Amino acid sequence: MSSARSAADCFAPDADMLRADVAVTRLLDAVECRAAIETVPLRAALGRVLAEPVVSPVTVPPRDNSAVDGFAVNAEDLPAEGVVLLPVATRIAAGQIATSALARGTAARIFTGAPLPPGADTVIPQEACRVEGGQVALPGGIRRGANRRPAGEDVRAGAVVLEAGRRLRPQDLGLAATVGRASLPVRARLRAAVFSTGDELREPGGELPDGAIYDSNRFTVSALLERLGAAVTDLGILPDRADAVHAGLRDAARDHDLIVTSGGVSTGEEDHVKAAVQALGGLHFWRVAVRPGRPLAVGIAEGVPFVGLPGNPVAAMATLLMLVRPMVLKLMGAELGLPVPWRVPAAFAFKKRPGRREWLRARLVAAPDGSVRAERFPNEGSGILTSMVWAGGLVDLPEDLPAVAEGDVVDFLPFEALLG
Ligand code: AMP
Ligand code: MG
C-alpha cells in the first residue's frame, strides 16, 4: 500500500493543539479528487458536482425581443409628449419572425417574447395604448429601447455559463437547458462509509438496557454527508473491541472513497479506532483548538481517507460542518467556496477562552423594530443535541476574541449555508 502510506504522510506532524484553519488546510492537503466523470440527464443532475464547464453554443435571447404585450415602434415616431396615432402594420406573436422590416410611421402589434421586427427599437405596453380601428394611439415620453430585451442580454454564444465544481441547483439546471444541454458531465458520487463506535450504543427502535444510549451520530453524520452530496453506506455500530474495529474499517475501505466514524478517538483505553487506522495505513490524532469538538482523527485506511469525529453528538456535527466539510467537497470535486457569514449583532453576552475558536449554537430573532439579532442556546454542553435542533446555525467566534458583549456584531453561519 505505498500510495496509502504516501497519502498518510501528507499530514504534517501533530502539534499539541491545532488551530481550526490549520486543521482544515491539512485535511484539504491530504486528499485528491479521484471521482470519475459520468454523464447524466439534466433531470438527474440536481445536487451533483459539475465536472466540466458548460460553454453556451447559443445566444440567449437569440434576437432582440419584446418584454411585454404591446406595440413595437421606432422611437423616432413617438412624440416627446401628447399622443400619436399610427397604423398597425403587422402582428408578431412569440415564436414568429417578422416577414419584413417595420416601415417608419407604423406600429407592430407584438407579444411578450416575440422578436422585434427590424426597424423597431421600442415597445409600448398595451395598457398605455388605445386601439382605434386599424390604428393605435401611443403615448409620448417613452424612452428609446423601453421594453426591448436585447439579443444576448442573458448569454452570449461562447460564454462559460456554469463553472466546473459547481454543485448543481435548480437554476443551474435551468440555465443548462437554456443553452440547449440535455445532459451534463458530473462527478461520480462520493461513496462514504459511516460507523458509530461504542459498546454503550444501541439501535433506535430496540431495547435500551441500563447504561446504554441510542446511537444518534450515525443519523446526523450520514444525513450531513448526504446533504453534501455523498452516497452514504450506513455500516452500523462498531463495538469497543480492537479486532472488530480493525475488520470493520478494513472491509469498508474495499468499496468506499471515505470512511467516517464517530466516537472512540479520545484518549480513553476503550478507544480502538486510532490503533486500527494506524495499522491499516496511517493516522494523525489532532487536538483542535475548537469548542465544541477538539479530538479529531484523520488518516488513511487501506488507501481510503479516514476521519474519526468526536463522539459527543454536538461535537461530531460541528467538526464535520466546520472542519471536515471542505475536505469532503474536495473529494467530491466540488468548489470549496466558504459560506459568507451573516454579520449580526449578538443578543447575548459571552465570555470565551482566548486562543480557542468557539462555535455557539445560535438562531436569529427579529426584534419588534424589525432588526435581526443572534441569540444563543444557554447550554454549551457538547452532548446537548436538543441545542442543535433549537439552533438555526452557528456563531463563529475567532481565536483572539476575548468576549462578546450584547450588541457586538458576530459571524452567524446558517446550517443551510454550510450544507447547500
Ligand atoms: P467517545 O469519544 O467514544 O468517548 O464518546 C464521547 C461521548 O459521546 C460519550 O458520552 C459517548 O457515549 C457519546 N457518543 C459516542 N458516540 C455516540 C453516538 N453514535 N451517538 C450518541 N452518543 C455518542
Ligand atoms: Mg466511545
Short mmCIF file of C-alpha atoms and ligand atoms in Angstrom, two decimals:
data_model
loop_
_atom_site.label_atom_id
_atom_site.label_comp_id
_atom_site.label_asym_id
_atom_site.label_seq_id
_atom_site.Cartn_x
_atom_site.Cartn_y
_atom_site.Cartn_z
CA MET A 1 0.00 0.00 0.00
CA SER A 2 2.65 2.52 -0.93
CA SER A 3 0.06 5.00 -2.20
CA ALA A 4 -1.73 4.78 1.12
CA ARG A 5 1.42 5.46 3.03
CA SER A 6 2.44 8.43 0.92
CA ALA A 7 -1.05 9.89 1.27
CA ALA A 8 -0.91 9.44 5.03
CA ASP A 9 2.41 11.19 5.06
CA CYS A 10 0.74 14.30 3.68
CA PHE A 11 -0.36 15.05 7.20
CA ALA A 12 2.17 17.22 8.94
CA PRO A 13 3.33 16.09 12.38
CA ASP A 14 0.86 16.59 15.17
CA ALA A 15 1.09 19.83 17.03
CA ASP A 16 -0.03 19.99 20.61
CA MET A 17 -3.14 21.97 19.73
CA LEU A 18 -4.06 22.74 16.14
CA ARG A 19 -5.79 25.90 15.05
CA ALA A 20 -9.03 25.20 13.22
CA ASP A 21 -7.86 26.79 9.96
CA VAL A 22 -4.64 24.76 10.06
CA ALA A 23 -6.67 21.58 10.58
CA VAL A 24 -8.83 22.45 7.56
CA THR A 25 -5.77 23.10 5.40
CA ARG A 26 -4.14 19.84 6.42
CA LEU A 27 -7.31 17.91 5.73
CA LEU A 28 -7.51 19.50 2.29
CA ASP A 29 -3.86 18.87 1.50
CA ALA A 30 -4.23 15.22 2.40
CA VAL A 31 -6.77 14.32 -0.27
CA GLU A 32 -7.23 14.49 -4.02
CA CYS A 33 -10.40 14.22 -6.02
CA ARG A 34 -10.32 10.93 -7.89
CA ALA A 35 -14.03 10.83 -8.66
CA ALA A 36 -14.81 9.53 -12.15
CA ILE A 37 -16.84 11.61 -14.57
CA GLU A 38 -20.20 10.38 -15.80
CA THR A 39 -22.84 11.97 -17.98
CA VAL A 40 -26.34 12.22 -16.59
CA PRO A 41 -29.57 13.64 -17.97
CA LEU A 42 -30.43 17.10 -16.64
CA ARG A 43 -33.27 15.73 -14.56
CA ALA A 44 -30.82 13.52 -12.67
CA ALA A 45 -28.19 16.21 -12.14
CA LEU A 46 -29.66 18.10 -9.17
CA GLY A 47 -27.11 18.25 -6.35
CA ARG A 48 -24.40 16.61 -8.44
CA VAL A 49 -20.99 18.22 -8.95
CA LEU A 50 -20.44 19.58 -12.45
CA ALA A 51 -17.22 18.06 -13.80
CA GLU A 52 -16.55 20.35 -16.78
CA PRO A 53 -17.51 23.92 -17.58
CA VAL A 54 -20.63 24.44 -19.66
CA VAL A 55 -19.98 26.68 -22.68
CA SER A 56 -23.01 28.06 -24.44
CA PRO A 57 -23.24 27.38 -28.17
CA VAL A 58 -26.14 29.82 -28.46
CA THR A 59 -27.00 33.44 -27.77
CA VAL A 60 -29.87 33.97 -25.33
CA PRO A 61 -32.18 35.56 -26.17
CA PRO A 62 -31.32 34.89 -29.80
CA ARG A 63 -32.86 38.17 -31.04
CA ASP A 64 -34.00 41.50 -29.68
CA ASN A 65 -37.49 40.80 -28.40
CA SER A 66 -40.38 42.31 -26.53
CA ALA A 67 -40.60 42.24 -22.72
CA VAL A 68 -44.35 42.96 -22.77
CA ASP A 69 -47.54 42.58 -24.77
CA GLY A 70 -47.92 45.86 -26.66
CA PHE A 71 -46.92 47.79 -29.77
CA ALA A 72 -43.43 47.97 -31.27
CA VAL A 73 -42.34 51.19 -32.94
CA ASN A 74 -39.33 53.17 -33.99
CA ALA A 75 -38.75 55.59 -31.09
CA GLU A 76 -38.31 58.40 -33.65
CA ASP A 77 -42.02 58.11 -34.43
CA LEU A 78 -43.04 58.84 -30.83
CA PRO A 79 -43.77 62.41 -29.74
CA ALA A 80 -41.95 63.95 -26.76
CA GLU A 81 -45.35 64.47 -25.21
CA GLY A 82 -49.01 64.04 -26.13
CA VAL A 83 -50.25 61.14 -28.28
CA VAL A 84 -49.53 59.89 -31.80
CA LEU A 85 -51.87 57.80 -33.97
CA LEU A 86 -50.07 55.14 -36.06
CA PRO A 87 -51.45 52.43 -38.37
CA VAL A 88 -50.91 48.86 -37.11
CA ALA A 89 -48.94 47.31 -39.97
CA THR A 90 -48.33 43.78 -38.69
CA ARG A 91 -48.80 41.32 -35.84
CA ILE A 92 -45.97 39.24 -34.33
CA ALA A 93 -46.62 36.54 -31.71
CA ALA A 94 -43.97 34.65 -29.69
CA GLY A 95 -42.31 32.06 -31.91
CA GLN A 96 -42.92 34.05 -35.09
CA ILE A 97 -40.46 36.13 -37.07
CA ALA A 98 -41.48 39.37 -38.82
CA THR A 99 -41.50 38.82 -42.56
CA SER A 100 -40.38 42.39 -43.29
CA ALA A 101 -38.93 45.42 -41.58
CA LEU A 102 -41.28 47.81 -39.81
CA ALA A 103 -41.94 50.81 -42.02
CA ARG A 104 -41.41 54.22 -40.47
CA GLY A 105 -44.64 55.76 -39.23
CA THR A 106 -46.26 52.40 -38.44
CA ALA A 107 -46.56 50.16 -35.35
CA ALA A 108 -46.47 46.37 -34.94
CA ARG A 109 -48.78 44.53 -32.59
CA ILE A 110 -46.33 42.38 -30.59
CA PHE A 111 -46.41 39.88 -27.73
CA THR A 112 -44.02 39.02 -24.91
CA GLY A 113 -41.01 37.13 -26.22
CA ALA A 114 -41.71 37.86 -29.88
CA PRO A 115 -38.67 39.13 -31.84
CA LEU A 116 -38.78 42.83 -32.71
CA PRO A 117 -39.03 43.46 -36.45
CA PRO A 118 -36.04 45.27 -37.97
CA GLY A 119 -36.69 48.99 -37.69
CA ALA A 120 -38.45 48.76 -34.30
CA ASP A 121 -36.47 49.52 -31.14
CA THR A 122 -39.11 50.34 -28.52
CA VAL A 123 -42.25 48.65 -27.20
CA ILE A 124 -45.17 50.40 -25.54
CA PRO A 125 -47.18 48.19 -23.18
CA GLN A 126 -50.75 47.60 -24.35
CA GLU A 127 -52.11 49.12 -21.11
CA ALA A 128 -50.76 52.50 -22.26
CA CYS A 129 -52.24 52.26 -25.78
CA ARG A 130 -55.70 52.67 -27.27
CA VAL A 131 -56.68 50.80 -30.45
CA GLU A 132 -58.97 52.66 -32.83
CA GLY A 133 -59.88 50.61 -35.89
CA GLY A 134 -56.66 49.76 -37.70
CA GLN A 135 -54.77 52.41 -35.78
CA VAL A 136 -53.24 52.67 -32.33
CA ALA A 137 -52.91 55.78 -30.16
CA LEU A 138 -49.48 55.74 -28.50
CA PRO A 139 -48.34 57.99 -25.66
CA GLY A 140 -45.23 60.11 -25.97
CA GLY A 141 -42.43 60.49 -23.47
CA ILE A 142 -41.25 56.88 -23.78
CA ARG A 143 -37.50 56.36 -23.86
CA ARG A 144 -35.85 54.58 -26.78
CA GLY A 145 -35.32 50.89 -26.03
CA ALA A 146 -38.10 50.69 -23.45
CA ASN A 147 -39.39 47.11 -23.04
CA ARG A 148 -36.84 45.79 -25.53
CA ARG A 149 -34.80 42.79 -24.42
CA PRO A 150 -31.58 42.91 -26.43
CA ALA A 151 -30.20 39.78 -28.06
CA GLY A 152 -27.59 38.17 -25.80
CA GLU A 153 -28.57 40.11 -22.68
CA ASP A 154 -28.63 36.80 -20.78
CA VAL A 155 -25.97 34.68 -22.51
CA ARG A 156 -23.53 35.30 -25.36
CA ALA A 157 -22.52 32.37 -27.56
CA GLY A 158 -19.14 31.06 -26.42
CA ALA A 159 -19.55 32.18 -22.81
CA VAL A 160 -18.92 29.81 -19.88
CA VAL A 161 -22.28 29.76 -18.12
CA LEU A 162 -21.51 27.15 -15.42
CA GLU A 163 -18.08 26.52 -13.94
CA ALA A 164 -16.74 23.05 -13.13
CA GLY A 165 -17.08 22.22 -9.45
CA ARG A 166 -20.49 23.77 -9.04
CA ARG A 167 -22.98 21.75 -7.04
CA LEU A 168 -25.96 21.93 -9.32
CA ARG A 169 -29.01 23.79 -8.06
CA PRO A 170 -32.41 24.07 -9.75
CA GLN A 171 -31.49 27.32 -11.51
CA ASP A 172 -28.24 25.79 -12.78
CA LEU A 173 -30.21 23.02 -14.46
CA GLY A 174 -32.48 25.65 -15.97
CA LEU A 175 -29.52 27.56 -17.36
CA ALA A 176 -28.02 24.38 -18.82
CA ALA A 177 -31.35 23.77 -20.54
CA THR A 178 -31.47 27.39 -21.73
CA VAL A 179 -28.24 26.85 -23.64
CA GLY A 180 -29.54 23.60 -25.08
CA ARG A 181 -27.94 20.96 -22.89
CA ALA A 182 -29.93 17.77 -22.27
CA SER A 183 -27.23 16.14 -20.13
CA LEU A 184 -24.22 17.18 -18.08
CA PRO A 185 -20.87 15.64 -17.11
CA VAL A 186 -20.84 15.20 -13.33
CA ARG A 187 -18.55 13.60 -10.79
CA ALA A 188 -19.41 10.12 -9.58
CA ARG A 189 -20.99 10.38 -6.16
CA LEU A 190 -18.57 10.10 -3.26
CA ARG A 191 -19.13 6.73 -1.57
CA ALA A 192 -18.93 7.39 2.16
CA ALA A 193 -19.00 4.67 4.82
CA VAL A 194 -20.34 5.77 8.20
CA PHE A 195 -19.84 3.94 11.50
CA SER A 196 -20.59 4.74 15.08
CA THR A 197 -18.37 3.26 17.76
CA GLY A 198 -19.07 2.37 21.37
CA ASP A 199 -20.37 -0.52 23.45
CA GLU A 200 -22.92 1.78 25.07
CA LEU A 201 -24.72 2.41 21.78
CA ARG A 202 -27.95 0.74 20.75
CA GLU A 203 -30.07 0.91 17.61
CA PRO A 204 -33.05 3.24 17.90
CA GLY A 205 -36.17 1.12 17.94
CA GLY A 206 -34.51 -1.58 20.02
CA GLU A 207 -34.16 -2.30 23.71
CA LEU A 208 -32.31 0.19 25.92
CA PRO A 209 -30.59 -1.64 28.77
CA ASP A 210 -29.32 0.23 31.80
CA GLY A 211 -26.14 2.13 30.92
CA ALA A 212 -26.90 2.21 27.21
CA ILE A 213 -27.93 5.11 24.95
CA TYR A 214 -29.39 5.17 21.48
CA ASP A 215 -26.96 5.89 18.65
CA SER A 216 -27.67 9.33 17.21
CA ASN A 217 -24.43 10.24 15.44
CA ARG A 218 -24.88 7.79 12.60
CA PHE A 219 -28.05 9.56 11.66
CA THR A 220 -26.74 13.11 11.86
CA VAL A 221 -23.40 12.26 10.24
CA SER A 222 -24.99 10.22 7.42
CA ALA A 223 -27.57 12.92 6.75
CA LEU A 224 -24.97 15.70 6.72
CA LEU A 225 -22.84 13.77 4.23
CA GLU A 226 -25.89 13.07 2.10
CA ARG A 227 -26.83 16.73 2.11
CA LEU A 228 -23.31 17.49 0.89
CA GLY A 229 -23.94 15.08 -1.98
CA ALA A 230 -22.33 11.82 -0.87
CA ALA A 231 -23.81 8.36 -1.27
CA VAL A 232 -23.69 7.02 2.27
CA THR A 233 -23.48 3.41 3.41
CA ASP A 234 -24.63 3.00 6.98
CA LEU A 235 -22.32 0.37 8.44
CA GLY A 236 -23.79 0.32 11.91
CA ILE A 237 -22.14 0.34 15.31
CA LEU A 238 -18.62 -0.92 15.93
CA PRO A 239 -18.11 -2.39 19.40
CA ASP A 240 -15.20 -1.27 21.59
CA ARG A 241 -13.07 -4.23 20.52
CA ALA A 242 -9.84 -3.89 18.63
CA ASP A 243 -10.41 -6.81 16.24
CA ALA A 244 -13.96 -5.75 15.34
CA VAL A 245 -12.93 -2.15 14.67
CA HIS A 246 -10.00 -3.29 12.55
CA ALA A 247 -12.12 -5.69 10.49
CA GLY A 248 -14.94 -3.15 10.06
CA LEU A 249 -12.65 -0.43 8.78
CA ARG A 250 -10.72 -2.80 6.52
CA ASP A 251 -13.91 -4.08 4.91
CA ALA A 252 -15.32 -0.58 4.48
CA ALA A 253 -12.18 0.53 2.66
CA ARG A 254 -12.84 -2.01 -0.12
CA ASP A 255 -15.67 -0.13 -1.75
CA HIS A 256 -15.73 3.39 -0.34
CA ASP A 257 -13.96 6.67 -1.06
CA LEU A 258 -14.21 7.98 2.50
CA ILE A 259 -14.71 6.41 5.92
CA VAL A 260 -16.23 8.46 8.73
CA THR A 261 -16.58 7.22 12.27
CA SER A 262 -17.66 8.96 15.44
CA GLY A 263 -16.50 8.25 18.96
CA GLY A 264 -13.54 6.25 20.10
CA VAL A 265 -10.91 8.82 19.22
CA SER A 266 -10.20 10.43 22.55
CA THR A 267 -7.51 9.05 24.82
CA GLY A 268 -9.52 6.55 26.82
CA GLU A 269 -8.42 2.94 26.86
CA GLU A 270 -11.66 1.85 25.19
CA ASP A 271 -10.76 3.88 22.11
CA HIS A 272 -9.67 1.43 19.44
CA VAL A 273 -10.25 3.42 16.30
CA LYS A 274 -6.89 5.13 16.32
CA ALA A 275 -4.94 1.91 16.65
CA ALA A 276 -6.95 0.24 13.89
CA VAL A 277 -6.43 3.06 11.39
CA GLN A 278 -2.76 3.25 12.33
CA ALA A 279 -2.40 -0.42 11.47
CA LEU A 280 -4.34 -0.09 8.21
CA GLY A 281 -2.35 2.83 6.81
CA GLY A 282 -1.59 5.82 8.95
CA LEU A 283 -3.23 8.17 11.36
CA HIS A 284 -2.88 11.55 12.89
CA PHE A 285 -4.72 12.36 16.00
CA TRP A 286 -5.34 16.03 16.48
CA ARG A 287 -6.48 18.08 19.37
CA VAL A 288 -8.02 21.03 17.59
CA ALA A 289 -8.39 24.31 19.48
CA VAL A 290 -12.13 24.49 18.97
CA ARG A 291 -15.27 24.14 21.00
CA PRO A 292 -17.30 22.03 20.63
CA GLY A 293 -15.04 19.43 19.07
CA ARG A 294 -11.43 19.01 19.98
CA PRO A 295 -10.36 15.43 19.24
CA LEU A 296 -10.24 14.61 15.58
CA ALA A 297 -8.52 11.64 14.00
CA VAL A 298 -7.53 11.78 10.38
CA GLY A 299 -5.79 9.15 8.35
CA ILE A 300 -5.71 6.63 5.57
CA ALA A 301 -7.09 3.12 5.95
CA GLU A 302 -6.15 0.74 3.12
CA GLY A 303 -5.70 3.75 0.84
CA VAL A 304 -9.03 5.35 1.73
CA PRO A 305 -9.24 8.70 3.55
CA PHE A 306 -10.49 8.28 7.09
CA VAL A 307 -12.00 10.80 9.51
CA GLY A 308 -12.73 9.97 13.14
CA LEU A 309 -15.12 12.51 14.59
CA PRO A 310 -15.53 13.11 18.31
CA GLY A 311 -18.27 11.05 19.93
CA ASN A 312 -20.26 13.80 21.58
CA PRO A 313 -23.20 14.44 19.28
CA VAL A 314 -22.82 18.23 19.01
CA ALA A 315 -19.05 17.98 18.61
CA ALA A 316 -19.46 15.37 15.86
CA MET A 317 -21.78 17.65 13.92
CA ALA A 318 -19.79 20.84 14.48
CA THR A 319 -16.46 19.32 13.47
CA LEU A 320 -17.98 17.74 10.39
CA LEU A 321 -19.56 21.05 9.34
CA MET A 322 -16.70 23.38 10.23
CA LEU A 323 -13.53 21.33 9.78
CA VAL A 324 -14.21 18.31 7.57
CA ARG A 325 -16.71 19.79 5.11
CA PRO A 326 -14.08 21.35 2.78
CA MET A 327 -12.23 18.04 2.58
CA VAL A 328 -15.43 16.21 1.68
CA LEU A 329 -16.18 18.80 -1.01
CA LYS A 330 -12.67 18.45 -2.42
CA LEU A 331 -13.05 14.65 -2.60
CA MET A 332 -16.33 15.22 -4.44
CA GLY A 333 -14.63 17.54 -6.94
CA ALA A 334 -16.73 20.46 -5.74
CA GLU A 335 -15.64 24.06 -5.39
CA LEU A 336 -14.90 24.95 -1.79
CA GLY A 337 -16.34 28.46 -1.61
CA LEU A 338 -16.64 29.03 2.14
CA PRO A 339 -20.06 30.29 3.11
CA VAL A 340 -20.13 34.02 3.77
CA PRO A 341 -21.24 34.59 7.37
CA TRP A 342 -24.07 36.92 8.17
CA ARG A 343 -22.85 39.79 10.32
CA VAL A 344 -25.45 40.28 13.01
CA PRO A 345 -25.49 41.85 16.48
CA ALA A 346 -25.43 39.40 19.38
CA ALA A 347 -28.48 39.26 21.62
CA PHE A 348 -26.23 37.84 24.34
CA ALA A 349 -23.03 38.38 26.24
CA PHE A 350 -20.44 35.63 26.25
CA LYS A 351 -17.01 35.17 27.76
CA LYS A 352 -14.79 32.81 25.81
CA ARG A 353 -11.40 31.32 26.29
CA PRO A 354 -8.75 33.17 24.27
CA GLY A 355 -6.82 31.06 21.76
CA ARG A 356 -9.77 28.81 21.06
CA ARG A 357 -12.22 29.05 18.20
CA GLU A 358 -15.76 28.67 19.53
CA TRP A 359 -18.96 27.83 17.71
CA LEU A 360 -22.07 28.80 19.60
CA ARG A 361 -25.38 27.25 18.75
CA ALA A 362 -27.45 30.22 17.71
CA ARG A 363 -30.53 31.36 15.90
CA LEU A 364 -31.71 34.67 14.53
CA VAL A 365 -34.55 36.55 16.18
CA ALA A 366 -36.28 39.66 14.91
CA ALA A 367 -36.82 42.47 17.41
CA PRO A 368 -40.14 44.36 17.33
CA ASP A 369 -38.40 47.14 15.34
CA GLY A 370 -37.54 44.60 12.62
CA SER A 371 -33.82 44.40 13.36
CA VAL A 372 -32.30 40.92 13.49
CA ARG A 373 -30.05 39.62 16.25
CA ALA A 374 -28.44 36.28 17.09
CA GLU A 375 -29.46 34.59 20.31
CA ARG A 376 -27.52 31.67 21.67
CA PHE A 377 -28.51 28.43 23.34
CA PRO A 378 -27.72 28.79 27.04
CA ASN A 379 -26.06 25.39 27.49
CA GLU A 380 -22.71 24.84 25.78
CA GLY A 381 -22.54 21.12 26.60
CA SER A 382 -21.35 19.13 23.59
CA GLY A 383 -23.78 16.31 24.34
CA ILE A 384 -26.86 18.56 24.19
CA LEU A 385 -28.31 17.58 20.84
CA THR A 386 -31.55 19.49 21.51
CA SER A 387 -29.43 22.64 21.18
CA MET A 388 -28.73 21.83 17.53
CA VAL A 389 -32.42 21.30 16.89
CA TRP A 390 -33.15 24.64 18.59
CA ALA A 391 -30.44 26.40 16.56
CA GLY A 392 -30.53 27.72 13.00
CA GLY A 393 -26.76 27.84 12.71
CA LEU A 394 -23.51 28.57 14.48
CA VAL A 395 -22.00 31.82 15.68
CA ASP A 396 -18.31 31.56 14.77
CA LEU A 397 -16.05 33.28 17.33
CA PRO A 398 -12.38 33.69 16.29
CA GLU A 399 -9.46 32.59 18.45
CA ASP A 400 -8.28 36.03 19.53
CA LEU A 401 -11.68 37.29 20.65
CA PRO A 402 -11.84 37.52 24.45
CA ALA A 403 -15.58 38.07 24.87
CA VAL A 404 -18.80 39.09 23.20
CA ALA A 405 -20.82 41.95 24.63
CA GLU A 406 -24.51 42.26 23.88
CA GLY A 407 -24.85 44.21 20.64
CA ASP A 408 -21.41 43.25 19.30
CA VAL A 409 -21.54 42.15 15.68
CA VAL A 410 -20.77 38.43 15.31
CA ASP A 411 -20.50 35.99 12.40
CA PHE A 412 -23.55 33.76 12.04
CA LEU A 413 -23.35 30.75 9.73
CA PRO A 414 -26.76 29.27 8.92
CA PHE A 415 -26.80 25.48 8.73
CA GLU A 416 -28.33 25.77 5.27
CA ALA A 417 -25.29 27.68 4.01
CA LEU A 418 -22.96 25.03 5.42
CA LEU A 419 -24.82 22.29 3.61
CA GLY A 420 -26.06 23.95 0.43
P1 AMP B 1 -16.18 8.72 22.98
O1 AMP B 1 -15.44 9.70 22.15
O2 AMP B 1 -16.38 7.41 22.29
O3 AMP B 1 -15.57 8.57 24.33
O4 AMP B 1 -17.64 9.32 23.18
C1 AMP B 1 -17.83 10.58 23.82
C2 AMP B 1 -19.26 10.72 24.26
O5 AMP B 1 -20.11 10.71 23.12
C3 AMP B 1 -19.77 9.59 25.14
O6 AMP B 1 -20.64 10.12 26.09
C4 AMP B 1 -20.50 8.69 24.18
O7 AMP B 1 -21.48 7.89 24.79
C5 AMP B 1 -21.10 9.68 23.24
N1 AMP B 1 -21.32 9.08 21.93
C6 AMP B 1 -20.36 8.47 21.19
N2 AMP B 1 -20.88 8.01 20.04
C7 AMP B 1 -22.19 8.33 20.06
C8 AMP B 1 -23.25 8.13 19.13
N3 AMP B 1 -23.06 7.49 17.99
N4 AMP B 1 -24.49 8.60 19.48
C9 AMP B 1 -24.66 9.24 20.64
N5 AMP B 1 -23.70 9.48 21.53
C10 AMP B 1 -22.47 9.03 21.26
MG MG B 2 -16.80 5.53 22.81
#
